[in-house]
Amino acid sequence: MNKTEAYLAVDKKHIWHPYTSMTDPMGVYMVKKAEGVHIHLADGRVLTDGMSSWWAAIHGYNHPVLNQAIHEQTQNMSHVMFGGLTHEPACTLAEKLISVVPQGLGHIFFSDSGSVAVEVAIKMAIQYQYALGKPGKKKLLTVKKGYHGDTFAAMGVCDPVQGMHGLFKGILPEAIFAQAPQCSFFHAWDEADTAEIESLMAERHGEIAAVILEPVVQGAGGMRFYHPNYLKQLGSLCRRYDILLIFDEIATGFGRTGKLFAARWAGICPDIMCIGKALTGGYISFAATLATPKVARGISSDGGVFMHGPTYMGNPLACAVANAGLDLLMTGEWQTQVAAIQRLLDEHLSPARILTGVKDVRVLGAIGVIELEEAVDMPVIQEMFVRAGVWIRPFGRLVYTMPPYVCKKEDVVKIAKTMCEVVKAYLKRR
Ligand code: PMP
């Protein structure tokens, strides 16, 4: 047994991977290093990365500027508790983020992961209503086909069918679900799209603290791109019914959809917004929940404090790498990069449209999706991608890519062409 085989044996024996069985796990590939847009496997194969490690590594791996930022920060302090203490990296990051998110979000809560940022947002909304003397307003309203993370309150607002509602019935907080937005991003807006959610708001606003949804792109719940006017209309309904609006920008934030934040497609500012993933350029798990002064002050209006405080809150290493990543973004180059990726994905994914077994092909910003008629056989299609030298991780009926922004033209073309070829070969063999 060589070293790689020995590690893989340890992995198989002891380590859980995302959404896998412990007794019958899918195979995993051993990574030796990742550099730029390439993942180097221990067996010598080099894969072009089509996933940005789940939306995060937008600047590519092993980036000298990000490496330096984190290295320099270790020379000062890697961490100090945030209760009673603060530091320059957190203050700098707060100011930077507040200057780039939709205007109006002036308060920030740092946490450790996207799911926790969603928990924090939900807590904020409930505490806000409570502090304002409306303790009955404690339910969440959301749309189907959403995904917000794997912790309990977050799971409660994930799609009720695809999510884990069945498994944790009776334990998950029960949210109110409206149908998913139907009007596509690419089609004419139909005002009737918000009719159902509006009637739920009209009927049940006395028990609803907030609406939570992913703006414009529903990610893990189906990679659906819906019309920004849905958000505009929802925003005014929220004001009418005294319901807070929460945007989960954990996947869509930092340029992925072609705007710095997807909220900008609708030109509105939510009351609360969650960010994560690309915040540290894929270096460390880190997230934040931002709130307007109305929400932040409201929570404390009865003299109350906000009840959350993770051990690694405001971690200086994470803040330092986030600061460096934001500086890279603020050069504005991402706009050219994302626009170029969009054009190339549009052109080179479109041959998949005519394949029997393909339901839809769609591209928005640096996100490209081939939606199949039926769910894929994951281990089979995964191995086909690895053999073709591209890292794509399909799920369900979706074969999709969100490459690092720093991909060169030939990388994007390779990713898109490989997606078409693999899908074609996969469908043929069935
Ligand atoms: N919200 C959205 C929209 C996400 O895509 C994700 C992660 N896939 C989360 C929340 C949860 O983030 P994390 O995995 O960092 O907990």
CSV table of C-alpha atoms and ligand atoms in Angstrom, one decimal:
chain,number,residue,atom,x,y,z
A,1,MET,CA,0.0,0.0,0.0
A,2,ASN,CA,1.5,3.4,-0.9
A,3,LYS,CA,1.1,6.5,1.2
A,4,THR,CA,-1.9,7.8,-0.8
A,5,GLU,CA,-3.7,4.5,-0.5
A,6,ALA,CA,-3.0,4.4,3.3
A,7,TYR,CA,-4.5,7.9,3.8
A,8,LEU,CA,-7.5,7.0,1.6
A,9,ALA,CA,-8.0,3.9,3.8
A,10,VAL,CA,-7.9,6.1,7.0
A,11,ASP,CA,-10.3,8.5,5.4
A,12,LYS,CA,-12.7,5.7,4.4
A,13,LYS,CA,-12.5,4.1,7.9
A,14,HIS,CA,-12.9,7.2,10.0
A,15,ILE,CA,-13.9,10.4,8.2
A,16,TRP,CA,-17.3,11.6,7.2
A,17,HIS,CA,-17.6,13.7,4.1
A,18,PRO,CA,-20.5,16.0,3.1
A,19,TYR,CA,-23.8,14.1,2.8
A,20,THR,CA,-22.3,10.6,2.8
A,21,SER,CA,-22.8,7.3,4.3
A,22,MET,CA,-20.2,6.1,6.9
A,23,THR,CA,-20.7,2.5,5.9
A,24,ASP,CA,-20.9,2.8,2.2
A,25,PRO,CA,-19.1,6.1,1.3
A,26,MET,CA,-18.6,7.3,-2.2
A,27,GLY,CA,-14.9,7.4,-3.2
A,28,VAL,CA,-12.9,10.6,-2.7
A,29,TYR,CA,-9.8,11.8,-4.5
A,30,MET,CA,-6.6,12.7,-2.6
A,31,VAL,CA,-5.5,16.3,-3.2
A,32,LYS,CA,-1.8,17.1,-2.9
A,33,LYS,CA,-2.1,20.9,-3.5
A,34,ALA,CA,-4.2,23.5,-5.2
A,35,GLU,CA,-2.7,26.4,-7.1
A,36,GLY,CA,-4.3,29.0,-9.2
A,37,VAL,CA,-7.3,27.3,-10.9
A,38,HIS,CA,-5.8,23.8,-10.6
A,39,ILE,CA,-6.3,21.0,-8.1
A,40,HIS,CA,-3.3,18.6,-8.1
A,41,LEU,CA,-4.2,15.1,-7.1
A,42,ALA,CA,-1.8,12.8,-5.3
A,43,ASP,CA,-1.7,10.5,-8.3
A,44,GLY,CA,-0.3,13.2,-10.5
A,45,ARG,CA,-3.5,14.2,-12.3
A,46,VAL,CA,-4.2,17.9,-12.5
A,47,LEU,CA,-7.8,19.1,-12.6
A,48,THR,CA,-9.1,22.5,-13.8
A,49,ASP,CA,-11.4,23.7,-11.0
A,50,GLY,CA,-15.0,24.4,-12.1
A,51,MET,CA,-16.4,24.7,-8.5
A,52,SER,CA,-14.3,27.4,-6.7
A,53,SER,CA,-14.7,25.0,-3.7
A,54,TRP,CA,-18.4,25.6,-3.5
A,55,TRP,CA,-18.4,29.3,-4.5
A,56,ALA,CA,-15.6,30.3,-2.3
A,57,ALA,CA,-12.2,30.3,-4.0
A,58,ILE,CA,-12.9,33.2,-6.4
A,59,HIS,CA,-9.3,34.4,-6.6
A,60,GLY,CA,-7.9,30.9,-7.1
A,61,TYR,CA,-5.9,28.8,-4.8
A,62,ASN,CA,-2.6,29.6,-3.1
A,63,HIS,CA,-2.8,33.2,-4.0
A,64,PRO,CA,0.3,35.1,-3.1
A,65,VAL,CA,-1.5,38.2,-1.8
A,66,LEU,CA,-3.9,36.2,0.4
A,67,ASN,CA,-1.1,34.0,1.6
A,68,GLN,CA,0.9,37.0,2.6
A,69,ALA,CA,-2.1,38.6,4.4
A,70,ILE,CA,-2.7,35.6,6.5
A,71,HIS,CA,1.0,35.0,7.1
A,72,GLU,CA,1.5,38.5,8.3
A,73,GLN,CA,-1.5,38.3,10.6
A,74,THR,CA,-0.1,35.2,12.3
A,75,GLN,CA,3.0,37.3,13.3
A,76,ASN,CA,0.7,39.6,15.3
A,77,MET,CA,-2.0,37.3,16.6
A,78,SER,CA,-4.0,34.4,15.2
A,79,HIS,CA,-6.9,34.9,17.5
A,80,VAL,CA,-8.1,36.7,20.6
A,81,MET,CA,-11.6,36.4,22.0
A,82,PHE,CA,-14.0,39.1,20.8
A,83,GLY,CA,-15.8,39.5,24.1
A,84,GLY,CA,-14.4,42.7,25.5
A,85,LEU,CA,-11.6,42.9,22.9
A,86,THR,CA,-11.3,44.1,19.4
A,87,HIS,CA,-8.6,44.6,16.7
A,88,GLU,CA,-7.7,46.4,13.5
A,89,PRO,CA,-8.4,43.5,11.1
A,90,ALA,CA,-12.1,43.4,12.3
A,91,CYS,CA,-12.5,47.2,12.3
A,92,THR,CA,-11.0,47.5,8.8
A,93,LEU,CA,-13.1,44.7,7.5
A,94,ALA,CA,-16.3,46.1,9.0
A,95,GLU,CA,-15.7,49.5,7.3
A,96,LYS,CA,-14.8,47.9,4.0
A,97,LEU,CA,-17.8,45.6,3.9
A,98,ILE,CA,-20.2,48.3,4.9
A,99,SER,CA,-18.9,50.4,2.1
A,100,VAL,CA,-19.6,47.7,-0.6
A,101,VAL,CA,-22.9,46.0,0.5
A,102,PRO,CA,-26.2,47.6,-0.4
A,103,GLN,CA,-26.3,51.0,1.3
A,104,GLY,CA,-28.2,51.0,4.6
A,105,LEU,CA,-26.6,48.0,6.2
A,106,GLY,CA,-24.5,49.7,8.9
A,107,HIS,CA,-24.0,47.0,11.6
A,108,ILE,CA,-22.2,43.7,11.3
A,109,PHE,CA,-22.0,40.5,13.3
A,110,PHE,CA,-19.0,38.2,12.4
A,111,SER,CA,-19.5,34.5,12.7
A,112,ASP,CA,-17.9,31.2,11.7
A,113,SER,CA,-19.9,29.9,8.8
A,114,GLY,CA,-22.8,30.6,6.4
A,115,SER,CA,-25.2,28.4,8.4
A,116,VAL,CA,-24.4,30.3,11.6
A,117,ALA,CA,-24.8,33.6,9.7
A,118,VAL,CA,-28.3,32.5,8.8
A,119,GLU,CA,-29.0,31.4,12.4
A,120,VAL,CA,-27.9,34.9,13.5
A,121,ALA,CA,-30.1,36.6,10.9
A,122,ILE,CA,-33.1,34.6,12.1
A,123,LYS,CA,-32.4,35.3,15.7
A,124,MET,CA,-32.0,39.0,14.9
A,125,ALA,CA,-35.4,39.1,13.2
A,126,ILE,CA,-37.1,37.4,16.1
A,127,GLN,CA,-35.4,39.4,18.8
A,128,TYR,CA,-36.2,42.6,16.8
A,129,GLN,CA,-39.9,41.8,16.8
A,130,TYR,CA,-39.8,40.8,20.4
A,131,ALA,CA,-38.1,43.9,21.5
A,132,LEU,CA,-40.7,46.0,19.7
A,133,GLY,CA,-43.4,44.3,21.7
A,134,LYS,CA,-44.5,41.9,19.0
A,135,PRO,CA,-43.6,38.5,20.5
A,136,GLY,CA,-46.2,36.8,18.3
A,137,LYS,CA,-44.1,37.6,15.2
A,138,LYS,CA,-41.6,34.7,15.4
A,139,LYS,CA,-42.2,32.6,12.3
A,140,LEU,CA,-40.1,32.7,9.1
A,141,LEU,CA,-41.7,33.0,5.7
A,142,THR,CA,-39.7,31.7,2.7
A,143,VAL,CA,-39.9,30.3,-0.8
A,144,LYS,CA,-39.6,26.7,-1.8
A,145,LYS,CA,-36.4,25.4,-3.6
A,146,GLY,CA,-34.3,27.5,-1.2
A,147,TYR,CA,-31.1,26.4,0.6
A,148,HIS,CA,-29.7,28.2,3.7
A,149,GLY,CA,-27.4,25.7,5.4
A,150,ASP,CA,-27.4,22.7,7.6
A,151,THR,CA,-28.0,24.0,11.2
A,152,PHE,CA,-31.5,23.7,12.6
A,153,ALA,CA,-33.1,27.1,12.0
A,154,ALA,CA,-31.4,27.2,8.6
A,155,MET,CA,-32.7,23.7,7.7
A,156,GLY,CA,-36.1,24.9,8.7
A,157,VAL,CA,-36.1,27.4,5.8
A,158,CYS,CA,-34.6,25.0,3.2
A,159,ASP,CA,-36.9,23.5,0.6
A,160,PRO,CA,-39.4,21.3,2.5
A,161,VAL,CA,-39.0,18.4,0.0
A,162,GLN,CA,-35.3,18.5,-0.9
A,163,GLY,CA,-34.3,19.6,2.6
A,164,MET,CA,-34.3,17.5,5.7
A,165,HIS,CA,-37.8,18.3,6.9
A,166,GLY,CA,-39.0,14.7,6.8
A,167,LEU,CA,-36.1,13.4,8.9
A,168,PHE,CA,-36.3,16.1,11.5
A,169,LYS,CA,-40.0,16.7,11.6
A,170,GLY,CA,-41.2,18.0,14.9
A,171,ILE,CA,-37.7,19.3,15.8
A,172,LEU,CA,-37.2,21.8,13.0
A,173,PRO,CA,-38.8,25.2,13.5
A,174,GLU,CA,-41.8,25.2,11.2
A,175,ALA,CA,-41.5,27.9,8.5
A,176,ILE,CA,-44.2,29.1,6.2
A,177,PHE,CA,-43.5,28.3,2.5
A,178,ALA,CA,-44.7,30.1,-0.6
A,179,GLN,CA,-44.0,28.5,-4.0
A,180,ALA,CA,-40.6,29.3,-5.5
A,181,PRO,CA,-40.5,32.3,-7.8
A,182,GLN,CA,-41.6,31.2,-11.2
A,183,CYS,CA,-40.6,34.1,-13.4
A,184,SER,CA,-37.2,33.5,-14.9
A,185,PHE,CA,-34.4,36.0,-14.8
A,186,PHE,CA,-34.4,36.0,-18.6
A,187,HIS,CA,-38.2,36.4,-19.2
A,188,ALA,CA,-40.6,39.3,-19.0
A,189,TRP,CA,-41.7,40.1,-15.4
A,190,ASP,CA,-45.2,39.0,-14.4
A,191,GLU,CA,-46.5,40.8,-11.3
A,192,ALA,CA,-48.6,37.8,-10.4
A,193,ASP,CA,-45.5,35.9,-9.4
A,194,THR,CA,-45.7,37.4,-5.9
A,195,ALA,CA,-49.5,36.8,-5.5
A,196,GLU,CA,-49.2,33.7,-3.4
A,197,ILE,CA,-46.5,35.1,-1.0
A,198,GLU,CA,-48.5,38.3,-0.8
A,199,SER,CA,-51.7,36.4,0.3
A,200,LEU,CA,-49.6,34.5,2.9
A,201,MET,CA,-48.3,37.8,4.2
A,202,ALA,CA,-51.7,39.4,4.3
A,203,GLU,CA,-53.2,36.4,6.2
A,204,ARG,CA,-50.4,35.6,8.6
A,205,HIS,CA,-48.3,38.8,9.1
A,206,GLY,CA,-49.2,38.8,12.8
A,207,GLU,CA,-47.0,35.7,13.2
A,208,ILE,CA,-44.3,36.4,10.7
A,209,ALA,CA,-41.0,38.0,11.8
A,210,ALA,CA,-39.2,37.9,8.5
A,211,VAL,CA,-39.0,36.6,5.0
A,212,ILE,CA,-35.7,34.9,4.1
A,213,LEU,CA,-34.5,34.0,0.6
A,214,GLU,CA,-31.5,33.9,-1.7
A,215,PRO,CA,-31.8,36.9,-4.0
A,216,VAL,CA,-32.0,36.1,-7.8
A,217,VAL,CA,-30.1,32.8,-7.7
A,218,GLN,CA,-31.5,29.9,-5.7
A,219,GLY,CA,-28.3,27.8,-5.4
A,220,ALA,CA,-28.2,24.3,-3.8
A,221,GLY,CA,-32.0,24.1,-4.0
A,222,GLY,CA,-32.0,23.9,-7.8
A,223,MET,CA,-29.7,26.6,-9.4
A,224,ARG,CA,-32.7,28.6,-10.4
A,225,PHE,CA,-32.3,32.2,-11.7
A,226,TYR,CA,-35.4,34.2,-11.0
A,227,HIS,CA,-36.6,37.8,-11.9
A,228,PRO,CA,-35.2,40.6,-9.7
A,229,ASN,CA,-38.6,42.3,-9.8
A,230,TYR,CA,-39.7,39.6,-7.5
A,231,LEU,CA,-37.4,41.0,-4.8
A,232,LYS,CA,-38.5,44.6,-5.5
A,233,GLN,CA,-42.2,43.7,-5.1
A,234,LEU,CA,-41.4,41.6,-2.0
A,235,GLY,CA,-39.6,44.5,-0.5
A,236,SER,CA,-42.6,46.7,-0.6
A,237,LEU,CA,-44.9,43.9,0.7
A,238,CYS,CA,-42.5,43.5,3.6
A,239,ARG,CA,-42.8,47.2,4.5
A,240,ARG,CA,-46.6,47.1,4.2
A,241,TYR,CA,-46.9,44.1,6.5
A,242,ASP,CA,-44.1,45.0,9.0
A,243,ILE,CA,-42.1,42.0,8.1
A,244,LEU,CA,-38.3,42.1,7.9
A,245,LEU,CA,-36.5,41.1,4.7
A,246,ILE,CA,-33.5,38.9,4.9
A,247,PHE,CA,-31.2,38.2,1.9
A,248,ASP,CA,-29.0,35.2,2.1
A,249,GLU,CA,-26.1,36.3,-0.2
A,250,ILE,CA,-23.8,33.6,1.0
A,251,ALA,CA,-23.5,32.1,-2.4
A,252,THR,CA,-24.4,35.0,-4.6
A,253,GLY,CA,-22.3,37.7,-2.9
A,254,PHE,CA,-18.9,39.1,-4.2
A,255,GLY,CA,-19.7,39.3,-7.9
A,256,ARG,CA,-20.8,35.8,-8.7
A,257,THR,CA,-24.0,36.8,-10.5
A,258,GLY,CA,-22.5,39.7,-12.4
A,259,LYS,CA,-23.3,42.3,-9.7
A,260,LEU,CA,-21.2,42.7,-6.6
A,261,PHE,CA,-24.3,41.5,-4.6
A,262,ALA,CA,-27.4,40.0,-6.2
A,263,ALA,CA,-29.5,42.6,-4.3
A,264,ARG,CA,-28.2,45.1,-6.8
A,265,TRP,CA,-30.2,43.5,-9.6
A,266,ALA,CA,-33.3,44.7,-7.8
A,267,GLY,CA,-31.7,47.9,-6.5
A,268,ILE,CA,-33.0,47.3,-3.0
A,269,CYS,CA,-31.4,46.9,0.4
A,270,PRO,CA,-32.7,44.2,2.7
A,271,ASP,CA,-33.1,44.7,6.5
A,272,ILE,CA,-30.6,41.9,7.2
A,273,MET,CA,-28.1,40.3,4.9
A,274,CYS,CA,-25.9,37.2,5.3
A,275,ILE,CA,-22.5,36.8,3.5
A,276,GLY,CA,-19.9,34.1,3.7
A,277,LYS,CA,-18.1,31.7,1.3
A,278,ALA,CA,-16.1,34.0,-1.0
A,279,LEU,CA,-15.7,36.5,1.9
A,280,THR,CA,-12.2,34.9,2.6
A,281,GLY,CA,-11.6,33.8,-1.0
A,282,GLY,CA,-11.9,30.2,0.1
A,283,TYR,CA,-9.2,30.4,2.8
A,284,ILE,CA,-11.1,30.0,6.1
A,285,SER,CA,-14.7,29.4,7.1
A,286,PHE,CA,-16.0,32.9,8.0
A,287,ALA,CA,-19.3,34.7,7.6
A,288,ALA,CA,-21.1,37.8,8.6
A,289,THR,CA,-24.7,39.0,9.1
A,290,LEU,CA,-25.3,42.7,8.4
A,291,ALA,CA,-28.3,44.7,9.6
A,292,THR,CA,-29.7,48.1,9.2
A,293,PRO,CA,-29.7,50.6,12.1
A,294,LYS,CA,-33.5,50.0,12.3
A,295,VAL,CA,-32.9,46.4,13.1
A,296,ALA,CA,-29.8,46.8,15.3
A,297,ARG,CA,-31.3,49.6,17.4
A,298,GLY,CA,-34.6,47.8,17.5
A,299,ILE,CA,-33.1,44.7,19.0
A,300,SER,CA,-31.6,46.8,21.8
A,301,SER,CA,-34.6,49.2,22.2
A,302,ASP,CA,-35.9,47.5,25.3
A,303,GLY,CA,-32.4,47.5,26.8
A,304,GLY,CA,-31.8,44.0,25.4
A,305,VAL,CA,-28.6,42.6,24.0
A,306,PHE,CA,-28.2,40.4,21.0
A,307,MET,CA,-27.8,36.8,22.2
A,308,HIS,CA,-25.0,35.3,20.2
A,309,GLY,CA,-21.2,35.1,20.6
A,310,PRO,CA,-19.1,32.4,19.0
A,311,THR,CA,-15.7,31.5,20.4
A,312,TYR,CA,-13.9,32.4,17.2
A,313,MET,CA,-16.0,35.5,16.5
A,314,GLY,CA,-14.1,38.1,14.5
A,315,ASN,CA,-11.1,35.8,14.0
A,316,PRO,CA,-8.2,38.0,13.0
A,317,LEU,CA,-6.7,35.6,10.4
A,318,ALA,CA,-10.1,35.4,8.7
A,319,CYS,CA,-10.5,39.2,8.8
A,320,ALA,CA,-7.0,39.7,7.5
A,321,VAL,CA,-7.5,37.4,4.5
A,322,ALA,CA,-11.0,38.8,3.9
A,323,ASN,CA,-9.5,42.3,3.9
A,324,ALA,CA,-6.9,41.3,1.3
A,325,GLY,CA,-9.5,39.5,-0.8
A,326,LEU,CA,-11.8,42.6,-0.8
A,327,ASP,CA,-8.9,44.7,-1.9
A,328,LEU,CA,-8.4,42.3,-4.9
A,329,LEU,CA,-12.1,42.6,-5.6
A,330,MET,CA,-12.1,46.4,-5.4
A,331,THR,CA,-9.7,46.7,-8.2
A,332,GLY,CA,-12.8,46.0,-10.2
A,333,GLU,CA,-11.2,43.4,-12.4
A,334,TRP,CA,-13.8,40.8,-11.3
A,335,GLN,CA,-16.3,42.6,-13.5
A,336,THR,CA,-14.3,42.0,-16.7
A,337,GLN,CA,-13.5,38.4,-15.5
A,338,VAL,CA,-17.1,37.5,-14.6
A,339,ALA,CA,-18.4,39.1,-17.9
A,340,ALA,CA,-15.9,37.1,-19.9
A,341,ILE,CA,-16.7,33.8,-18.0
A,342,GLN,CA,-20.4,34.5,-18.7
A,343,ARG,CA,-19.8,35.0,-22.5
A,344,LEU,CA,-17.6,31.8,-22.7
A,345,LEU,CA,-20.0,29.7,-20.7
A,346,ASP,CA,-22.9,30.9,-22.8
A,347,GLU,CA,-21.1,30.0,-26.0
A,348,HIS,CA,-19.5,26.7,-25.0
A,349,LEU,CA,-22.4,25.2,-22.9
A,350,SER,CA,-25.0,25.9,-25.5
A,351,PRO,CA,-24.2,22.7,-27.6
A,352,ALA,CA,-25.7,20.7,-24.6
A,353,ARG,CA,-29.1,22.2,-25.3
A,354,ILE,CA,-29.8,19.8,-28.1
A,355,LEU,CA,-28.9,16.6,-26.2
A,356,THR,CA,-31.7,14.3,-25.5
A,357,GLY,CA,-31.9,14.1,-21.7
A,358,VAL,CA,-31.0,17.7,-21.2
A,359,LYS,CA,-33.8,19.8,-19.8
A,360,ASP,CA,-32.2,23.3,-19.8
A,361,VAL,CA,-28.9,25.1,-20.1
A,362,ARG,CA,-28.6,28.5,-18.4
A,363,VAL,CA,-25.9,30.9,-17.5
A,364,LEU,CA,-25.9,34.0,-15.2
A,365,GLY,CA,-22.7,35.8,-14.3
A,366,ALA,CA,-20.0,33.2,-13.6
A,367,ILE,CA,-22.5,30.4,-13.1
A,368,GLY,CA,-23.3,27.8,-15.8
A,369,VAL,CA,-25.8,25.1,-15.4
A,370,ILE,CA,-26.8,22.0,-17.5
A,371,GLU,CA,-30.0,20.7,-16.0
A,372,LEU,CA,-30.8,17.1,-16.9
A,373,GLU,CA,-34.1,15.3,-17.1
A,374,GLU,CA,-33.1,12.8,-14.5
A,375,ALA,CA,-30.7,12.7,-11.5
A,376,VAL,CA,-27.2,11.7,-12.3
A,377,ASP,CA,-25.4,8.7,-11.0
A,378,MET,CA,-22.8,10.7,-9.0
A,379,PRO,CA,-19.9,8.3,-8.7
A,380,VAL,CA,-20.1,7.5,-12.4
A,381,ILE,CA,-20.2,11.0,-13.7
A,382,GLN,CA,-17.7,12.3,-11.1
A,383,GLU,CA,-15.1,9.8,-12.3
A,384,MET,CA,-15.8,10.8,-16.0
A,385,PHE,CA,-15.1,14.4,-15.1
A,386,VAL,CA,-11.9,13.5,-13.2
A,387,ARG,CA,-10.7,11.4,-16.2
A,388,ALA,CA,-11.4,14.4,-18.4
A,389,GLY,CA,-9.2,16.6,-16.1
A,390,VAL,CA,-12.0,18.9,-14.8
A,391,TRP,CA,-13.3,19.2,-11.3
A,392,ILE,CA,-17.1,19.4,-11.4
A,393,ARG,CA,-19.3,18.1,-8.7
A,394,PRO,CA,-22.8,17.5,-9.9
A,395,PHE,CA,-25.8,17.0,-7.7
A,396,GLY,CA,-29.3,15.7,-8.4
A,397,ARG,CA,-30.2,16.7,-12.0
A,398,LEU,CA,-27.7,19.5,-12.1
A,399,VAL,CA,-24.3,19.6,-13.7
A,400,TYR,CA,-23.0,23.1,-13.0
A,401,THR,CA,-20.0,25.2,-12.7
A,402,MET,CA,-19.0,28.4,-10.9
A,403,PRO,CA,-15.3,28.7,-11.8
A,404,PRO,CA,-12.8,30.9,-10.0
A,405,TYR,CA,-12.9,34.5,-11.5
A,406,VAL,CA,-9.1,34.2,-12.4
A,407,CYS,CA,-9.8,31.4,-14.9
A,408,LYS,CA,-8.2,32.2,-18.2
A,409,LYS,CA,-10.2,31.9,-21.4
A,410,GLU,CA,-8.7,28.4,-22.1
A,411,ASP,CA,-9.7,27.2,-18.6
A,412,VAL,CA,-13.3,28.3,-19.0
A,413,VAL,CA,-13.5,26.8,-22.5
A,414,LYS,CA,-12.1,23.6,-21.2
A,415,ILE,CA,-14.6,23.4,-18.3
A,416,ALA,CA,-17.6,24.2,-20.5
A,417,LYS,CA,-16.6,21.9,-23.3
A,418,THR,CA,-15.8,19.1,-20.9
A,419,MET,CA,-19.2,19.6,-19.3
A,420,CYS,CA,-20.9,19.1,-22.7
A,421,GLU,CA,-18.7,16.1,-23.6
A,422,VAL,CA,-19.1,14.3,-20.3
A,423,VAL,CA,-22.9,15.0,-20.2
A,424,LYS,CA,-23.2,13.7,-23.8
A,425,ALA,CA,-21.1,10.6,-23.1
A,426,TYR,CA,-22.9,10.0,-19.8
A,427,LEU,CA,-26.4,10.2,-21.4
A,428,LYS,CA,-25.3,7.9,-24.2
A,429,ARG,CA,-24.2,5.2,-21.9
A,430,ARG,CA,-27.5,5.0,-20.0
B,1,PMP,N1,-26.8,29.8,2.5
B,1,PMP,C1,-26.5,29.5,1.2
B,1,PMP,C2,-27.2,30.2,0.1
B,1,PMP,C3,-25.5,28.6,0.9
B,1,PMP,O1,-25.3,28.3,-0.4
B,1,PMP,C4,-24.8,27.9,1.9
B,1,PMP,C5,-23.7,26.9,1.6
B,1,PMP,N2,-23.9,26.1,0.6
B,1,PMP,C6,-25.1,28.3,3.2
B,1,PMP,C7,-26.1,29.2,3.5
B,1,PMP,C8,-24.4,27.6,4.4
B,1,PMP,O2,-23.1,28.0,4.4
B,1,PMP,P1,-22.0,27.1,5.2
B,1,PMP,O3,-21.9,25.9,4.4
B,1,PMP,O4,-20.8,28.0,5.2
B,1,PMP,O5,-22.5,26.8,6.6
